[in-house]
JSON list of C-alpha atoms and ligand atoms in Angstrom, two decimals:
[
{"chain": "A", "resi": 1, "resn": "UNK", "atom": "CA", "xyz": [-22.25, 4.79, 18.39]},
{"chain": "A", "resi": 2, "resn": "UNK", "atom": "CA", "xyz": [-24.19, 5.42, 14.88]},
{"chain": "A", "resi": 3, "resn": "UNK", "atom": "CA", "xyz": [-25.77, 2.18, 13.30]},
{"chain": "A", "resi": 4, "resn": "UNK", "atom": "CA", "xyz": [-22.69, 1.74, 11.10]},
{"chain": "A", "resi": 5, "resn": "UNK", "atom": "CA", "xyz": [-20.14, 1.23, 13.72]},
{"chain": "A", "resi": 6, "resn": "UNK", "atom": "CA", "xyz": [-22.41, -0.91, 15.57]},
{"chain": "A", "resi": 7, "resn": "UNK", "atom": "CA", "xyz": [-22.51, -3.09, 12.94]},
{"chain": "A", "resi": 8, "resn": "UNK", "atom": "CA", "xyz": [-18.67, -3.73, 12.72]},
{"chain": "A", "resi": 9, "resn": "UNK", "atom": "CA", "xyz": [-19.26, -5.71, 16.17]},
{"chain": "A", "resi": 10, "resn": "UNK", "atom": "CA", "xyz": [-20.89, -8.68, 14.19]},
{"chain": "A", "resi": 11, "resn": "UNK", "atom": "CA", "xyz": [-17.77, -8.53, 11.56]},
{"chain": "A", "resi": 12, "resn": "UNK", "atom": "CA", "xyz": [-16.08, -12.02, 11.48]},
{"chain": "A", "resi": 13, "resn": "UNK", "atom": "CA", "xyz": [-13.25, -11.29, 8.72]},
{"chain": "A", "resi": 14, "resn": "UNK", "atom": "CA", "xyz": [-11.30, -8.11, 9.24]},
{"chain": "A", "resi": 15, "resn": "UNK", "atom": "CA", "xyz": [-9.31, -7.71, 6.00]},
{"chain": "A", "resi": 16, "resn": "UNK", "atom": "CA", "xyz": [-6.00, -5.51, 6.40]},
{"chain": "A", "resi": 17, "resn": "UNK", "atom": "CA", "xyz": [-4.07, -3.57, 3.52]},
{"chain": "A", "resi": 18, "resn": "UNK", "atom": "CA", "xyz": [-0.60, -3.76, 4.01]},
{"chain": "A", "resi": 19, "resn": "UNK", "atom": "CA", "xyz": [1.70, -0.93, 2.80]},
{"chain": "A", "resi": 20, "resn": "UNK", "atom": "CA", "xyz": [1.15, 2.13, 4.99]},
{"chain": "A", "resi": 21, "resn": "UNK", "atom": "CA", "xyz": [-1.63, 0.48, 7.11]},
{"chain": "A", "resi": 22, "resn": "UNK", "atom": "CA", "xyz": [0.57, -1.83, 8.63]},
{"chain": "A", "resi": 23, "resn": "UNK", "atom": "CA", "xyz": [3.90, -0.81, 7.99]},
{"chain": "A", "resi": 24, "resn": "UNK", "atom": "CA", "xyz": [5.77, 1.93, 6.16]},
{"chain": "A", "resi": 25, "resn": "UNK", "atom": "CA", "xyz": [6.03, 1.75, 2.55]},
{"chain": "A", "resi": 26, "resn": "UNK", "atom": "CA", "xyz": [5.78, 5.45, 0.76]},
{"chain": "A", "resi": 27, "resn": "UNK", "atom": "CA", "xyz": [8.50, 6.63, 2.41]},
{"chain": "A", "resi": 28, "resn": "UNK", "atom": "CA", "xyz": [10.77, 4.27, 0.85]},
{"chain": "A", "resi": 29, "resn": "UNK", "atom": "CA", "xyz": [9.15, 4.80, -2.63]},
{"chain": "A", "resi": 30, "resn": "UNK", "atom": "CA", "xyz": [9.50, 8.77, -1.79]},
{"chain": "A", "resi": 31, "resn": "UNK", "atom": "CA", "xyz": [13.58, 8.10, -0.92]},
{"chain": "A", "resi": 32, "resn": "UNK", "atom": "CA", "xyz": [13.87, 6.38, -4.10]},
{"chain": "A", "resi": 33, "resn": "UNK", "atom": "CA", "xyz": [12.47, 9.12, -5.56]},
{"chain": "A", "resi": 34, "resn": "UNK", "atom": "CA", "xyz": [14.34, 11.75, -4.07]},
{"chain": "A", "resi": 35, "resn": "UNK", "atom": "CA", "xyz": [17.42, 10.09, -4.82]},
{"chain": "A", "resi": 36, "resn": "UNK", "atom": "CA", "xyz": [16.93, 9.45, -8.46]},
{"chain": "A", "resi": 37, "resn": "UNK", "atom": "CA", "xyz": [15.78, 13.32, -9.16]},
{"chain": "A", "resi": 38, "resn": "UNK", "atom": "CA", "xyz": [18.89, 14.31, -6.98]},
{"chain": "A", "resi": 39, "resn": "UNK", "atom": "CA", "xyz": [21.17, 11.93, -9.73]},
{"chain": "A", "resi": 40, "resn": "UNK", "atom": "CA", "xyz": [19.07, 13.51, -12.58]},
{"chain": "A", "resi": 41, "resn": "UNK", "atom": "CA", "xyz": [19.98, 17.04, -11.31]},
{"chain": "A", "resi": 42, "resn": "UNK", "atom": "CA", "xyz": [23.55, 16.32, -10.71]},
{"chain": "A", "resi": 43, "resn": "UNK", "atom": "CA", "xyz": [23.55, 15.48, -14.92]},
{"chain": "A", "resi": 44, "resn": "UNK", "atom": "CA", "xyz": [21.53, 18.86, -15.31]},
{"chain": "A", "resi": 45, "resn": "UNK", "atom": "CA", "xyz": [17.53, 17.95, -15.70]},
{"chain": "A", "resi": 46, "resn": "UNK", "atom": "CA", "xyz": [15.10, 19.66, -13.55]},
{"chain": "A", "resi": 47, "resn": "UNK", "atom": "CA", "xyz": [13.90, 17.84, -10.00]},
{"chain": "A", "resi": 48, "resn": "UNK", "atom": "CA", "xyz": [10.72, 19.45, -10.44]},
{"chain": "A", "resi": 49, "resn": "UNK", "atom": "CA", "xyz": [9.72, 18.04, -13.85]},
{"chain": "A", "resi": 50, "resn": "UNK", "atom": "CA", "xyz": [11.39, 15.16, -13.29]},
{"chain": "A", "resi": 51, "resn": "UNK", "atom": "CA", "xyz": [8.72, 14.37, -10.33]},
{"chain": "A", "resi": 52, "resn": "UNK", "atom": "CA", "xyz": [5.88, 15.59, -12.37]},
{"chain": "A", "resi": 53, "resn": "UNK", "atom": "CA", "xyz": [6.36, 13.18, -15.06]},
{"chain": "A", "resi": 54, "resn": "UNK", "atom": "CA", "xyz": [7.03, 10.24, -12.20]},
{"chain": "A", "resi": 55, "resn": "UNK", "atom": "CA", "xyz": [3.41, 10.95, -10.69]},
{"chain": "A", "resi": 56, "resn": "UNK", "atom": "CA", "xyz": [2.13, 10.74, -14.44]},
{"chain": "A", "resi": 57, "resn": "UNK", "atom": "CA", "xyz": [3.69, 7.67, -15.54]},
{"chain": "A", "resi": 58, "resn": "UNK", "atom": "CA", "xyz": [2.96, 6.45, -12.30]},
{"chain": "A", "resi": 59, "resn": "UNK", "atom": "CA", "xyz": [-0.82, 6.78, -12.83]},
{"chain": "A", "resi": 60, "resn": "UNK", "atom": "CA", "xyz": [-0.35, 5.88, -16.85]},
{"chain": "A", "resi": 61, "resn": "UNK", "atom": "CA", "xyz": [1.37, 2.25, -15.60]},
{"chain": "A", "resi": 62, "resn": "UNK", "atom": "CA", "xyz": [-1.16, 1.50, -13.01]},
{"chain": "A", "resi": 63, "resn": "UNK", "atom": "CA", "xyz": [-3.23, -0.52, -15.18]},
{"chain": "A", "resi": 64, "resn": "UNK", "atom": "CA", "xyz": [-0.34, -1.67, -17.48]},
{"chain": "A", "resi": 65, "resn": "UNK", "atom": "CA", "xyz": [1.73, -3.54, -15.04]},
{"chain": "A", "resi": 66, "resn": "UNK", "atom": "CA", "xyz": [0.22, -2.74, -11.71]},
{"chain": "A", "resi": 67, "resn": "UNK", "atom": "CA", "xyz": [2.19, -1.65, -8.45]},
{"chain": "A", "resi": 68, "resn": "UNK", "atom": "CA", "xyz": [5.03, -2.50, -7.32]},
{"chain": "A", "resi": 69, "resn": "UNK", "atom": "CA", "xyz": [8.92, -1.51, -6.64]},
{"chain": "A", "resi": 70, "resn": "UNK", "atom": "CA", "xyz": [10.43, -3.25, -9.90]},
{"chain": "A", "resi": 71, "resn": "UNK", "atom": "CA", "xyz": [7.51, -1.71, -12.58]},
{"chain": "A", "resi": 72, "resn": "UNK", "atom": "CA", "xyz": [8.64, 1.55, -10.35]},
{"chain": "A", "resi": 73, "resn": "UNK", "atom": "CA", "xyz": [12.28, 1.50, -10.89]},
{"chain": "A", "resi": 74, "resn": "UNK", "atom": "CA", "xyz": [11.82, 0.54, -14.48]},
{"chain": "A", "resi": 75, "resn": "UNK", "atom": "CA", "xyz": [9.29, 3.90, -14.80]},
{"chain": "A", "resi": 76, "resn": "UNK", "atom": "CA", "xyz": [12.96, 5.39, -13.28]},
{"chain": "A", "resi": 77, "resn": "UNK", "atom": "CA", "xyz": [15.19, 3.91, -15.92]},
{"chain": "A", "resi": 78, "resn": "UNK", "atom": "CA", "xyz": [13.15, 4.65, -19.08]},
{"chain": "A", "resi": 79, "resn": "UNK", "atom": "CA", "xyz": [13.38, 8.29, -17.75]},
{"chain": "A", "resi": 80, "resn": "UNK", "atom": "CA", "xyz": [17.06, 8.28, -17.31]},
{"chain": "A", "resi": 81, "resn": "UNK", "atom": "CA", "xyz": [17.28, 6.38, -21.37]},
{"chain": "A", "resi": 82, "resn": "UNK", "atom": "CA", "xyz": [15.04, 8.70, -22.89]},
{"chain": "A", "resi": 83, "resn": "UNK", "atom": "CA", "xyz": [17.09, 11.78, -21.41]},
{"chain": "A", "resi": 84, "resn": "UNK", "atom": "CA", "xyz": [20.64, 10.54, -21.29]},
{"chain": "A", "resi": 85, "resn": "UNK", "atom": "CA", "xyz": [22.60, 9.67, -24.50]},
{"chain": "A", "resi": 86, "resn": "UNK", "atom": "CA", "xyz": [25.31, 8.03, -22.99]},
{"chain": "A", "resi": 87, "resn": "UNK", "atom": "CA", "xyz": [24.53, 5.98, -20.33]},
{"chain": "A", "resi": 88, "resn": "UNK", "atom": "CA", "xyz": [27.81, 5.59, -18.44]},
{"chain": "A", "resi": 89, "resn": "UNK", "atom": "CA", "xyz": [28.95, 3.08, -15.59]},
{"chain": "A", "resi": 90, "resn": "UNK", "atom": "CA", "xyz": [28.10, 5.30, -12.90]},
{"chain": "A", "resi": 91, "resn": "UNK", "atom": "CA", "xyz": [24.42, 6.13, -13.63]},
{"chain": "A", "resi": 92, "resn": "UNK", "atom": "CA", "xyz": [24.00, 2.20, -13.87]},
{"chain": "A", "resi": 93, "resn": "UNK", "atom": "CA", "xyz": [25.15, 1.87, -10.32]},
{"chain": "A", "resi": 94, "resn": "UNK", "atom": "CA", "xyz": [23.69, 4.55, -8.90]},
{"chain": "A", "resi": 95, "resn": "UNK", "atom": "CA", "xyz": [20.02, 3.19, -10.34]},
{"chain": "A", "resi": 96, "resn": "UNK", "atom": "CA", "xyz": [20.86, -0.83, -9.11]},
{"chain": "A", "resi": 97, "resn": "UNK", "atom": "CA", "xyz": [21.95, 0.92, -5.36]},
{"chain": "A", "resi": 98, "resn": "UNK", "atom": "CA", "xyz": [18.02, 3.04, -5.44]},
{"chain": "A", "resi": 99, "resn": "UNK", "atom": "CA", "xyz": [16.64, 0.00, -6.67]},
{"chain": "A", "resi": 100, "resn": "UNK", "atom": "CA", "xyz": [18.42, -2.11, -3.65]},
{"chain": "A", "resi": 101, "resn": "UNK", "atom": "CA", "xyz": [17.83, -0.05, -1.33]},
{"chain": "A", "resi": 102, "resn": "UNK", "atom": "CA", "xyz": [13.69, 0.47, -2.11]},
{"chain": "A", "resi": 103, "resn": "UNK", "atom": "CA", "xyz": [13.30, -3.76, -2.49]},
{"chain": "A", "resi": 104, "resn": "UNK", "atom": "CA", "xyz": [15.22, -4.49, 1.11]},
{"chain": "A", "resi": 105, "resn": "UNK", "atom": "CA", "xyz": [13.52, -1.60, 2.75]},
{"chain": "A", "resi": 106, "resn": "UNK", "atom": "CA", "xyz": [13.36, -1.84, 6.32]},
{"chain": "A", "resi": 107, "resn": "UNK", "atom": "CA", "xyz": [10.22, -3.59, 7.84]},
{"chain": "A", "resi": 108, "resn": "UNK", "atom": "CA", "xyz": [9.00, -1.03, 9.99]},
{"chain": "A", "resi": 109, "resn": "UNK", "atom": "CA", "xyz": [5.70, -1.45, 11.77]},
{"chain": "A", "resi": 110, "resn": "UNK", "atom": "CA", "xyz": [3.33, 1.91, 12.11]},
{"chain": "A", "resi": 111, "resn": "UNK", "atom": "CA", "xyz": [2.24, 2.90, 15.81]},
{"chain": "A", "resi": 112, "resn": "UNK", "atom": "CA", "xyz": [0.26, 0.48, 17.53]},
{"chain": "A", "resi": 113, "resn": "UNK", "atom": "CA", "xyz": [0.12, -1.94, 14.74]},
{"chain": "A", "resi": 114, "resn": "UNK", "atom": "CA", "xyz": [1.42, -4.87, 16.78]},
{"chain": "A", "resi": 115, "resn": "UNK", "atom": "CA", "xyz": [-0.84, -4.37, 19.97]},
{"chain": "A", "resi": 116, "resn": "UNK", "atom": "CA", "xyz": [-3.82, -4.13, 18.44]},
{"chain": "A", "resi": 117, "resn": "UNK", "atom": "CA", "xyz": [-3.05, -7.48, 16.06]},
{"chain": "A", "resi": 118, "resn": "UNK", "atom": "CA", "xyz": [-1.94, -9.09, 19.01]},
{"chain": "A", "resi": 119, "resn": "UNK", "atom": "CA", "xyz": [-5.53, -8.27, 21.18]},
{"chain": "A", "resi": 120, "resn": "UNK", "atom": "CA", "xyz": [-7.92, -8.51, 17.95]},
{"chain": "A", "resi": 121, "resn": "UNK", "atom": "CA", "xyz": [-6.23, -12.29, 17.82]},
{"chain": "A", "resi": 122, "resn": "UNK", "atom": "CA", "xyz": [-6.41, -12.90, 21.38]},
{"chain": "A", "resi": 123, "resn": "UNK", "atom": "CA", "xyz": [-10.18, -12.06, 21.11]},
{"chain": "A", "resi": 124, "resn": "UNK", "atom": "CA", "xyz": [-10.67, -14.49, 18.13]},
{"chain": "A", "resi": 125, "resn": "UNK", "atom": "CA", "xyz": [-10.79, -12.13, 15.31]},
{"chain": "A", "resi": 126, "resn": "UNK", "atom": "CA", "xyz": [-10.42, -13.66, 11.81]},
{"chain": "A", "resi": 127, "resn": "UNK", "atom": "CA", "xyz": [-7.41, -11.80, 9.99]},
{"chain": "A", "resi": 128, "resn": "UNK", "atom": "CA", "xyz": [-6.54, -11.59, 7.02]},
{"chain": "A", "resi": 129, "resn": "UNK", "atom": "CA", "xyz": [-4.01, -9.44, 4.40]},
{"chain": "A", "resi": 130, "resn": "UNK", "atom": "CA", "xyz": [-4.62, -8.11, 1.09]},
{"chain": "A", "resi": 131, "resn": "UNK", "atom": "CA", "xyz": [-2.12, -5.99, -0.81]},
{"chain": "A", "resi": 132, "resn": "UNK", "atom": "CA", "xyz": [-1.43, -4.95, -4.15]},
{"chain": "A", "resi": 133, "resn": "UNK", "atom": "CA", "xyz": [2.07, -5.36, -5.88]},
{"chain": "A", "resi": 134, "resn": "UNK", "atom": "CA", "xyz": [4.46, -8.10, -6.71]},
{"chain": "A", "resi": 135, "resn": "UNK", "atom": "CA", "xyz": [4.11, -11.76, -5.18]},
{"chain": "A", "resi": 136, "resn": "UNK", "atom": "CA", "xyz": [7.81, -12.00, -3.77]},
{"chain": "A", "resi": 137, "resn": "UNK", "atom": "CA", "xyz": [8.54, -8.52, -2.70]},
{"chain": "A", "resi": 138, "resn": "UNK", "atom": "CA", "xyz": [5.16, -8.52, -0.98]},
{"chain": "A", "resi": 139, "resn": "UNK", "atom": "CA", "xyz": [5.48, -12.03, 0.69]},
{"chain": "A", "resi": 140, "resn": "UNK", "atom": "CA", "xyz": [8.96, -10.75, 1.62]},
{"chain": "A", "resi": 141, "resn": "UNK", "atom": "CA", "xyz": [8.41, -7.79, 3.38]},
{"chain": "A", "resi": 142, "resn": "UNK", "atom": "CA", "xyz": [5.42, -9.84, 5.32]},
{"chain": "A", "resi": 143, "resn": "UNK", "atom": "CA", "xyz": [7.54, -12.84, 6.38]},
{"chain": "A", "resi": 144, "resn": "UNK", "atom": "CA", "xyz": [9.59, -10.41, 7.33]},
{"chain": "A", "resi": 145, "resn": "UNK", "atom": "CA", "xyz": [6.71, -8.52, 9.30]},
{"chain": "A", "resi": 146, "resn": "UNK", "atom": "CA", "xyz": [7.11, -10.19, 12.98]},
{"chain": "A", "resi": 147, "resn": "UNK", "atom": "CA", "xyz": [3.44, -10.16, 12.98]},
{"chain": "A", "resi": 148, "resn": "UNK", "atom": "CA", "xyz": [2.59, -12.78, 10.11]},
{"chain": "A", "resi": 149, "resn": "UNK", "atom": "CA", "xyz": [1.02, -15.82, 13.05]},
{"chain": "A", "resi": 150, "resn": "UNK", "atom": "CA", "xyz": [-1.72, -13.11, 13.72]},
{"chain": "A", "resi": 151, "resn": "UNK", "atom": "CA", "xyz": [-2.95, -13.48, 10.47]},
{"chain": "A", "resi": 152, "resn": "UNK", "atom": "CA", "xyz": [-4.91, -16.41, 8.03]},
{"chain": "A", "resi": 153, "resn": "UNK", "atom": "CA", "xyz": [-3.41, -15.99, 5.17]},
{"chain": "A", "resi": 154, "resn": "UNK", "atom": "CA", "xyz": [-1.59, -12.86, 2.73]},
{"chain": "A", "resi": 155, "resn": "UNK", "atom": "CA", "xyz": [-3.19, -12.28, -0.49]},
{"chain": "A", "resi": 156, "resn": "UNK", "atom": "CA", "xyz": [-0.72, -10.80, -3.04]},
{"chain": "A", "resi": 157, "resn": "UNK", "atom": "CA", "xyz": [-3.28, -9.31, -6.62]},
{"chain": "A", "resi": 158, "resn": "UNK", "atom": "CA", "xyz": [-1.69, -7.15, -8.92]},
{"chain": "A", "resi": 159, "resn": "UNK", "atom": "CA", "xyz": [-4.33, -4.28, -8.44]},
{"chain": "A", "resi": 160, "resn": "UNK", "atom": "CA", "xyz": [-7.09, -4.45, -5.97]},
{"chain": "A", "resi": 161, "resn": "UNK", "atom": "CA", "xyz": [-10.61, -4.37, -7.91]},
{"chain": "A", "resi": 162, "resn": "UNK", "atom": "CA", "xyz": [-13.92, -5.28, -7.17]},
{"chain": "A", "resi": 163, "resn": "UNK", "atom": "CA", "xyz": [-13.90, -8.78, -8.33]},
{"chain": "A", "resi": 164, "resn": "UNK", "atom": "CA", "xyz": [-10.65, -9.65, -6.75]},
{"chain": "A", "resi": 165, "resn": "UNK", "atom": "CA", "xyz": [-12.56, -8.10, -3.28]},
{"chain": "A", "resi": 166, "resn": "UNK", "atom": "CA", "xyz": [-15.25, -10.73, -4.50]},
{"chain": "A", "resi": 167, "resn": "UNK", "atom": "CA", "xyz": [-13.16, -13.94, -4.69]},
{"chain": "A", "resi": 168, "resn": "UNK", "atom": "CA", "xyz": [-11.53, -12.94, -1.53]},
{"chain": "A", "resi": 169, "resn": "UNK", "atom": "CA", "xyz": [-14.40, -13.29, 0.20]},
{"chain": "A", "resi": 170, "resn": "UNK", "atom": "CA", "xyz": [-15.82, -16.10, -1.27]},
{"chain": "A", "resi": 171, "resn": "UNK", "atom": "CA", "xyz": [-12.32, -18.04, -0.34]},
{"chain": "A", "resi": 172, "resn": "UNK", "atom": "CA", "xyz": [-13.35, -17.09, 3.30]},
{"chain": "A", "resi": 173, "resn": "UNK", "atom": "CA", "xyz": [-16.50, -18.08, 3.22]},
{"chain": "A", "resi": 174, "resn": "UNK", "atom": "CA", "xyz": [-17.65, -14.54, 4.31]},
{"chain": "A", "resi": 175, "resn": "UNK", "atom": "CA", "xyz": [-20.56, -12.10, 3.25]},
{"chain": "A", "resi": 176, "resn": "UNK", "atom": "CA", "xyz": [-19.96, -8.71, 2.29]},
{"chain": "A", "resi": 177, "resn": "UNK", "atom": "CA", "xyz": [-21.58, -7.25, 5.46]},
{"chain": "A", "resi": 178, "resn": "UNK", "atom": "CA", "xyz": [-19.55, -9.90, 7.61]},
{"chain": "A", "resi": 179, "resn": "UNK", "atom": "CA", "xyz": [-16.45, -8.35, 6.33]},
{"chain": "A", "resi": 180, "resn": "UNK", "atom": "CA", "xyz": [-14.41, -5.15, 6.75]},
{"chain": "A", "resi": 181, "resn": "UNK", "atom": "CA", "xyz": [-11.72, -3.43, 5.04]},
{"chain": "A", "resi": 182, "resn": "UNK", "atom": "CA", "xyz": [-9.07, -1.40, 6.65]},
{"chain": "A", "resi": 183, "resn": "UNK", "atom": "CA", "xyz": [-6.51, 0.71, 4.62]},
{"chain": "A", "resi": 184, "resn": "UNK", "atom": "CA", "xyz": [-5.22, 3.66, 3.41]},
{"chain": "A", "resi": 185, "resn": "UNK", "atom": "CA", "xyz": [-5.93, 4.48, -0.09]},
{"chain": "A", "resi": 186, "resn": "UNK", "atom": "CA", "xyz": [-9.56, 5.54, -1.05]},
{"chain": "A", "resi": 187, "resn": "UNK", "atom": "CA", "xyz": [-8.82, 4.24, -5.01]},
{"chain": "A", "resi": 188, "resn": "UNK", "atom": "CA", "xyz": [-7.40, 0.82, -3.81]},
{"chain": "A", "resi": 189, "resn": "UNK", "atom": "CA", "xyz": [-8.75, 0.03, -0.36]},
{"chain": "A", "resi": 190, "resn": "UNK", "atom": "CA", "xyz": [-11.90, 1.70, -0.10]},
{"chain": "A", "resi": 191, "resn": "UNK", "atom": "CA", "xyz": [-13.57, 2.30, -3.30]},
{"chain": "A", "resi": 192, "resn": "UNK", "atom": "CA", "xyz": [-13.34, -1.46, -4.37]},
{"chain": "A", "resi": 193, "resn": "UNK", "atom": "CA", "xyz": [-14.14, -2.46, -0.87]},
{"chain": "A", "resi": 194, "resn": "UNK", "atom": "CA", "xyz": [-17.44, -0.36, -0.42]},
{"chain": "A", "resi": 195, "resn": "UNK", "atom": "CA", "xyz": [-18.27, -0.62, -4.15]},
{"chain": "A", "resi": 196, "resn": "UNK", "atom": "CA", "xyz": [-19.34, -4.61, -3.44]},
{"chain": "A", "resi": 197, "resn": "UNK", "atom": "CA", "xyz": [-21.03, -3.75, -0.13]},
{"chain": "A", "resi": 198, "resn": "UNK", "atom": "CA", "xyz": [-18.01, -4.23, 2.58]},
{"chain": "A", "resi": 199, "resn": "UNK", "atom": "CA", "xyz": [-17.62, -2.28, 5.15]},
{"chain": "A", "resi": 200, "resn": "UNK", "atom": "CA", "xyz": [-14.64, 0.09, 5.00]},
{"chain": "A", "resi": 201, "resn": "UNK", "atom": "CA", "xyz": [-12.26, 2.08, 8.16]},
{"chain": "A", "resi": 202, "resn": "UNK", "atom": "CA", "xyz": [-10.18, 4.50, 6.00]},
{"chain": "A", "resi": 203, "resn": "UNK", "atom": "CA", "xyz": [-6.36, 5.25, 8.09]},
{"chain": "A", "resi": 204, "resn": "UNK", "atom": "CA", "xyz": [-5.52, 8.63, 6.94]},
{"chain": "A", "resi": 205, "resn": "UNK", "atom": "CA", "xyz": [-1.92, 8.80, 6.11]},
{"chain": "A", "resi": 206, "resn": "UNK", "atom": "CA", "xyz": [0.61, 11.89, 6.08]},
{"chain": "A", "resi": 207, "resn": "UNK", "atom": "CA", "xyz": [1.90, 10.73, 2.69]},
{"chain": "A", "resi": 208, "resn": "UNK", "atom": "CA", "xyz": [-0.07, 8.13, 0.39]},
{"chain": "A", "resi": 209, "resn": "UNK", "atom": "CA", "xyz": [0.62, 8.04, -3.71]},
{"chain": "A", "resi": 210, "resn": "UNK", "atom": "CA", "xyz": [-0.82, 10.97, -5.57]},
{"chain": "A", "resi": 211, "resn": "UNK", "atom": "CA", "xyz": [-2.28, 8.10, -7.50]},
{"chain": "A", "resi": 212, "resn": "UNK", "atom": "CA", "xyz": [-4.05, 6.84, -4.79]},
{"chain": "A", "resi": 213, "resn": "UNK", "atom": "CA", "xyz": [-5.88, 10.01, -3.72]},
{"chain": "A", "resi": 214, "resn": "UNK", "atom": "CA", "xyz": [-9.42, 10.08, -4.80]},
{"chain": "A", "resi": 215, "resn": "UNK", "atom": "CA", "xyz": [-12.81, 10.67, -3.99]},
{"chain": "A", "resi": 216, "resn": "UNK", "atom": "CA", "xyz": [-14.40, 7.90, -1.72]},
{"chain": "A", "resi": 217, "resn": "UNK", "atom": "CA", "xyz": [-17.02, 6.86, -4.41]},
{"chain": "A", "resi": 218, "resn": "UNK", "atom": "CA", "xyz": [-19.84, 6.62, -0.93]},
{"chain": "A", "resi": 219, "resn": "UNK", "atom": "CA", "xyz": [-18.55, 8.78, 1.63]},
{"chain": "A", "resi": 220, "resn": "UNK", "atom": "CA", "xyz": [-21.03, 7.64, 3.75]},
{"chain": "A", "resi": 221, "resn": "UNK", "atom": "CA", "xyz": [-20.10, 4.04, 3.72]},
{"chain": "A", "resi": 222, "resn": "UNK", "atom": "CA", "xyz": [-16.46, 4.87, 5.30]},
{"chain": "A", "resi": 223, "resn": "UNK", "atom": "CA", "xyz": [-14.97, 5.93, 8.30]},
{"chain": "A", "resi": 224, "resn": "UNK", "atom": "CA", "xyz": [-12.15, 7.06, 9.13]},
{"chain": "A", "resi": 225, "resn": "UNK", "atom": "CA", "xyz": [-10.02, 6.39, 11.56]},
{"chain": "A", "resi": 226, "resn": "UNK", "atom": "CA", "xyz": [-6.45, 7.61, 12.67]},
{"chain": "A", "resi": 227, "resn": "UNK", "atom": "CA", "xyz": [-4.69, 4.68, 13.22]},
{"chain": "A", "resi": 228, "resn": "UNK", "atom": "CA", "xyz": [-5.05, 0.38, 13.85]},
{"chain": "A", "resi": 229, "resn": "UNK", "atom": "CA", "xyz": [-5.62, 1.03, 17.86]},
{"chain": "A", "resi": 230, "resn": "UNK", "atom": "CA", "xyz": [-8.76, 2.97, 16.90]},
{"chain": "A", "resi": 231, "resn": "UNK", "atom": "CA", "xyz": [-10.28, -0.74, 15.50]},
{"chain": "A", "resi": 232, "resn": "UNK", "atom": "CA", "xyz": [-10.11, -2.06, 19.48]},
{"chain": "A", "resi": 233, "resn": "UNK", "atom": "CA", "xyz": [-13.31, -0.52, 20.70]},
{"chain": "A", "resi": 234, "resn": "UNK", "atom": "CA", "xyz": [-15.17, -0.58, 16.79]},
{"chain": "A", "resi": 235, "resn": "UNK", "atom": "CA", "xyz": [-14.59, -4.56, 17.23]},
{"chain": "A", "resi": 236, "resn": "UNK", "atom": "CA", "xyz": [-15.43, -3.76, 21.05]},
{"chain": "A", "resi": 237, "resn": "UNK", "atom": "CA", "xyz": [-12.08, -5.54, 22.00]},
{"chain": "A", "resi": 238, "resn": "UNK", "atom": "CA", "xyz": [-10.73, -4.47, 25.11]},
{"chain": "B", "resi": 301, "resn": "LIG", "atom": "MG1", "xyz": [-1.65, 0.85, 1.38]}
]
């Protein structure tokens, strides 16, 4: 065990992301998706460009409104008004059922998720979540969770940053170097995280927002792990 991972015995606040660390999220964003370009080519525009200029108004809104399904689906409508002339019953209705269908998503835990809560509470571990997006849809999907008694509190910010990493952990009481981060996006989880001296696990994910993907800004300050269960022996819980 290097120095680093020793260390994360001695954590007493392990701080969970929520969307694709503990359940699935970008798949239902990526559905959306799919559908909308599949209306779009049906009235003759390009899938292709269409997701191109999703993934850049994506990154262009990130600091405008934040995350979140509803800033998404309006990034969706302003594409369909600035291309379509006549905006006609149908295309209304098809937007409101991709718009239903990404805010009611299925809560759907990822492997081992529930296990390893369950033991890291058992053992005493302090738990906490922290995700980005909108307060309701967020709360929603983590009352919704099964796994919410495992866990302190649920901190809903618009966009994780450094200083909302700070107040977090002055709310708990907590050093930096007692805490530890656990998610799946390097620009929202682990850059902020390591950037005011927390200790980061990075879950690499099949499919995370293009957005997302960036360089870890220390990549020596982060490891990365393949899924929750790995946690058990870093906390050495059994
Ligand atoms: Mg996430």
């Amino acid at each position: 065990m290097n120095t680093r991972n020793a260390k994360l015995r001695n954590i007493k606040l392990w701080i969970f992301d929520a969307d694709d660390t503990l359940w699935e999220s970008g798949l239902y964003f990526r559905r959306a998706e799919e559908d909308f370009t599949s209306l779009m080519h049906g009235l003759g525009f390009n899938p292709d460009e269409l997701r191109t200029e999703i993934h850049h108004r994506d990154i262009e809104r990130l600091s405008v409104t934040g995350y979140g399904a509803r800033p998404y689906m309006a990034t969706l409508r302003s594409i369909l008004e600035e291309r379509v002339d006549q905006i006609t019953p149908y295309m209304v209705d098809s937007l409101d059922y991709i718009s239903n269908c990404l805010l009611h998503h299925p809560l759907v835990l990822l492997p081992g998720v529930f296990d390893s809560l369950n033991r890291l509470f058992t053992a005493g571990k302090r738990m906490i979540v922290y995700t980005m997006g909108e307060q309701d849809h967020q709360r929603d999907k983590f009352n919704r969770s099964g796994i919410a008694d495992f866990f302190e509190h649920c901190t809903v910010v618009p966009v994780k940053t450094e200083n909302t990493m700070k107040k977090l952990l002055a709310s708990a009481g907590v050093t930096p170097d007692e805490a530890c981060m656990i998610g799946n996006s390097p620009r929202s989880d682990i850059n902020p995280a390591i950037g005011c001296g927390v200790n980061a696990l990075y879950i690499q994910r099949p499919f995370t927002w293009q957005a997302e993907q960036i360089e870890f800004a220390e990549p020596g300050l982060v490891t990365t792990v393949a899924g929750i269960a790995d946690i058990l022996p870093l906390a050495e819980v059994g």
